Coordinates of C-alpha atoms in Angstrom, one line a residue:
L1 CA 65.3 166.7 49.4
G2 CA 63.9 168.5 47.0
A3 CA 63.6 167.5 42.6
A4 CA 65.9 166.0 40.0
V5 CA 67.9 168.0 37.8
A6 CA 68.0 165.8 35.2
L7 CA 66.6 162.2 33.0
L8 CA 69.1 160.8 30.9
A9 CA 68.1 158.5 29.0
A10 CA 69.2 155.1 26.4
C11 CA 67.1 153.9 23.9
G12 CA 68.0 151.0 22.4
G13 CA 66.2 148.1 19.7
G14 CA 64.9 145.1 21.1
G15 CA 63.5 142.6 19.7
G16 CA 61.4 140.3 21.7
N17 CA 57.2 139.0 22.0
D18 CA 56.9 141.7 23.9
S19 CA 54.1 143.5 22.1
T20 CA 50.6 142.1 20.7
A21 CA 48.7 144.2 17.7
S22 CA 45.9 145.3 19.7
S23 CA 49.0 147.2 22.8
P24 CA 51.8 146.8 22.0
T25 CA 55.2 147.4 24.2
G26 CA 58.6 148.5 25.2
R27 CA 61.3 147.3 28.6
L28 CA 62.5 150.5 31.1
K29 CA 65.0 150.9 33.1
L30 CA 65.1 153.3 35.9
S31 CA 67.7 154.4 37.0
V32 CA 69.2 156.6 39.9
T33 CA 72.9 158.2 40.3
D34 CA 73.7 161.3 42.5
A35 CA 75.8 164.1 43.1
P36 CA 77.4 165.1 46.2
V37 CA 77.2 166.6 48.8
D38 CA 79.5 168.0 51.7
D39 CA 79.7 167.0 54.6
A40 CA 77.1 163.5 54.8
Q41 CA 78.5 160.5 55.7
A42 CA 75.0 159.3 53.9
V43 CA 72.1 160.6 52.3
W44 CA 69.4 157.2 52.4
V45 CA 66.3 157.4 50.5
Q46 CA 63.5 155.0 50.7
F47 CA 62.0 154.4 46.8
R48 CA 57.9 151.8 47.1
A49 CA 57.0 152.8 43.4
V50 CA 57.4 154.5 40.6
E51 CA 54.8 156.2 38.5
F52 CA 54.3 156.6 35.3
K53 CA 51.8 159.2 33.0
P54 CA 50.8 158.0 29.3
E55 CA 50.4 160.5 27.1
G56 CA 46.1 160.9 27.4
A57 CA 45.7 157.7 29.6
E58 CA 46.1 157.3 33.6
P59 CA 49.5 157.0 35.2
V60 CA 50.4 152.9 35.6
R61 CA 52.0 152.5 39.3
Q62 CA 55.3 150.2 39.5
D63 CA 55.8 149.2 42.8
L64 CA 59.4 147.9 43.5
K65 CA 60.3 144.7 44.5
D66 CA 63.1 142.5 46.2
A67 CA 65.5 139.9 45.0
N68 CA 62.7 137.5 45.3
G69 CA 60.1 139.7 43.3
A70 CA 57.8 140.5 46.4
V71 CA 56.4 144.1 46.8
A72 CA 59.5 146.0 48.8
P73 CA 60.4 149.3 49.0
Q74 CA 63.9 149.7 48.5
R75 CA 66.1 152.3 50.5
I76 CA 69.2 153.2 49.4
N77 CA 72.0 155.8 49.7
L78 CA 72.5 158.3 46.7
L79 CA 76.1 159.3 48.4
P80 CA 77.8 156.7 46.7
L81 CA 76.2 156.7 44.3
Q82 CA 78.7 159.7 41.7
D83 CA 81.0 158.7 38.8
G84 CA 78.9 156.8 36.9
R85 CA 77.6 154.5 39.7
A86 CA 74.1 154.4 39.7
A87 CA 71.4 152.0 41.5
V88 CA 68.5 150.1 39.7
L89 CA 65.4 150.9 40.5
L90 CA 63.1 148.9 37.9
D91 CA 65.2 146.3 35.6
G92 CA 63.1 145.3 32.9
V93 CA 59.3 146.2 33.4
V94 CA 57.3 145.7 30.7
L95 CA 54.4 149.2 29.5
P96 CA 53.2 150.1 26.9
A97 CA 54.9 151.7 24.4
G98 CA 54.1 155.1 23.4
R99 CA 54.9 158.9 24.0
Y100 CA 54.5 159.8 28.3
E101 CA 54.3 163.0 30.0
W102 CA 55.6 162.0 33.2
L103 CA 58.0 160.5 36.2
R104 CA 56.6 160.2 39.7
L105 CA 59.1 158.7 42.1
L106 CA 57.1 158.0 45.4
V107 CA 59.5 158.1 48.0
D108 CA 58.7 156.9 51.8
N109 CA 59.3 160.2 54.1
E110 CA 57.4 160.1 57.3
P111 CA 57.6 161.8 60.1
N112 CA 59.0 160.0 63.0
V113 CA 60.1 157.4 60.5
R114 CA 63.4 155.4 60.0
D115 CA 62.6 155.8 55.7
S116 CA 64.4 158.5 54.3
Y117 CA 67.3 160.3 56.2
I118 CA 70.5 161.8 56.5
E119 CA 73.8 161.2 58.6
I120 CA 75.5 164.0 59.2
A121 CA 77.8 165.1 61.7
G122 CA 76.8 162.3 63.7
N123 CA 73.4 162.8 63.6
E124 CA 70.2 161.0 62.4
C125 CA 67.9 163.5 60.7
E126 CA 65.0 163.4 58.3
L127 CA 64.3 164.2 55.1
R128 CA 61.4 165.4 53.9
I129 CA 59.2 166.0 51.5
P130 CA 57.6 168.6 50.6
S131 CA 54.0 166.9 49.4
G132 CA 55.9 164.3 49.4
D133 CA 52.8 162.0 50.1
E134 CA 50.5 162.8 47.9
S135 CA 52.6 163.8 45.1
G136 CA 55.3 162.2 45.7
L137 CA 59.3 163.3 43.1
K138 CA 57.7 164.4 39.9
L139 CA 59.8 164.6 37.2
I140 CA 57.6 166.5 34.4
R141 CA 60.4 165.7 31.7
G142 CA 58.9 163.7 28.5
F143 CA 60.1 161.1 26.7
T144 CA 58.9 157.9 24.4
L145 CA 59.3 154.1 24.8
P146 CA 60.0 152.6 22.2
E147 CA 57.2 149.8 20.7
Q148 CA 59.3 146.8 20.6
G149 CA 62.3 148.4 21.6
A150 CA 63.5 149.6 25.0
L151 CA 64.5 152.6 27.1
A152 CA 66.9 153.4 29.9
L153 CA 66.5 156.7 32.0
T154 CA 68.7 157.4 35.1
V155 CA 67.5 160.3 37.6
D156 CA 70.5 162.4 38.7
F157 CA 70.0 164.0 42.1
D158 CA 71.3 167.3 43.3
L159 CA 71.4 166.9 46.7
R160 CA 73.8 169.6 47.5
K161 CA 70.8 171.8 45.8
S162 CA 67.7 169.2 47.3
I163 CA 69.1 169.0 51.2
H164 CA 68.2 172.1 53.2
A165 CA 67.6 172.4 57.0
P166 CA 64.4 174.6 57.7
P167 CA 64.1 177.6 59.3
G168 CA 65.0 177.8 62.7
Q169 CA 66.9 174.4 62.8

């Protein structure tokens, strides 16, 4: 599974009491969507966390949570997320306001584990991300989180370009 091809952003003013004089914050929503892939019945990707790299600071990690608020990975079928449909990974997460250099999607893709896979021609095939265990899917596209505002980002996968059979398979 290769890198995403686009980050779409929408800003909104917002008020709120999310900031203090010493550390202003903003709210972030992160979603994923997909361009179609031929011949697949499903493309399951299991996300466990997202890292954000503020300019001049260490990365900030946000673990994904289930409906009850417990830390848990989210397995999402990307295939039906087309034509304006998206799945939300993070919603209303409070982060320091300011400029960010990149974000990284941490994806579970352990060998011989049913975490991220494609269903094609009645078979399930593991999805592997080269260096994914170390680096995840790093999207090097900066963005600015507005102080006391909100930002919505959508990661758009192009599965036709991202999924390849390993040589000899």
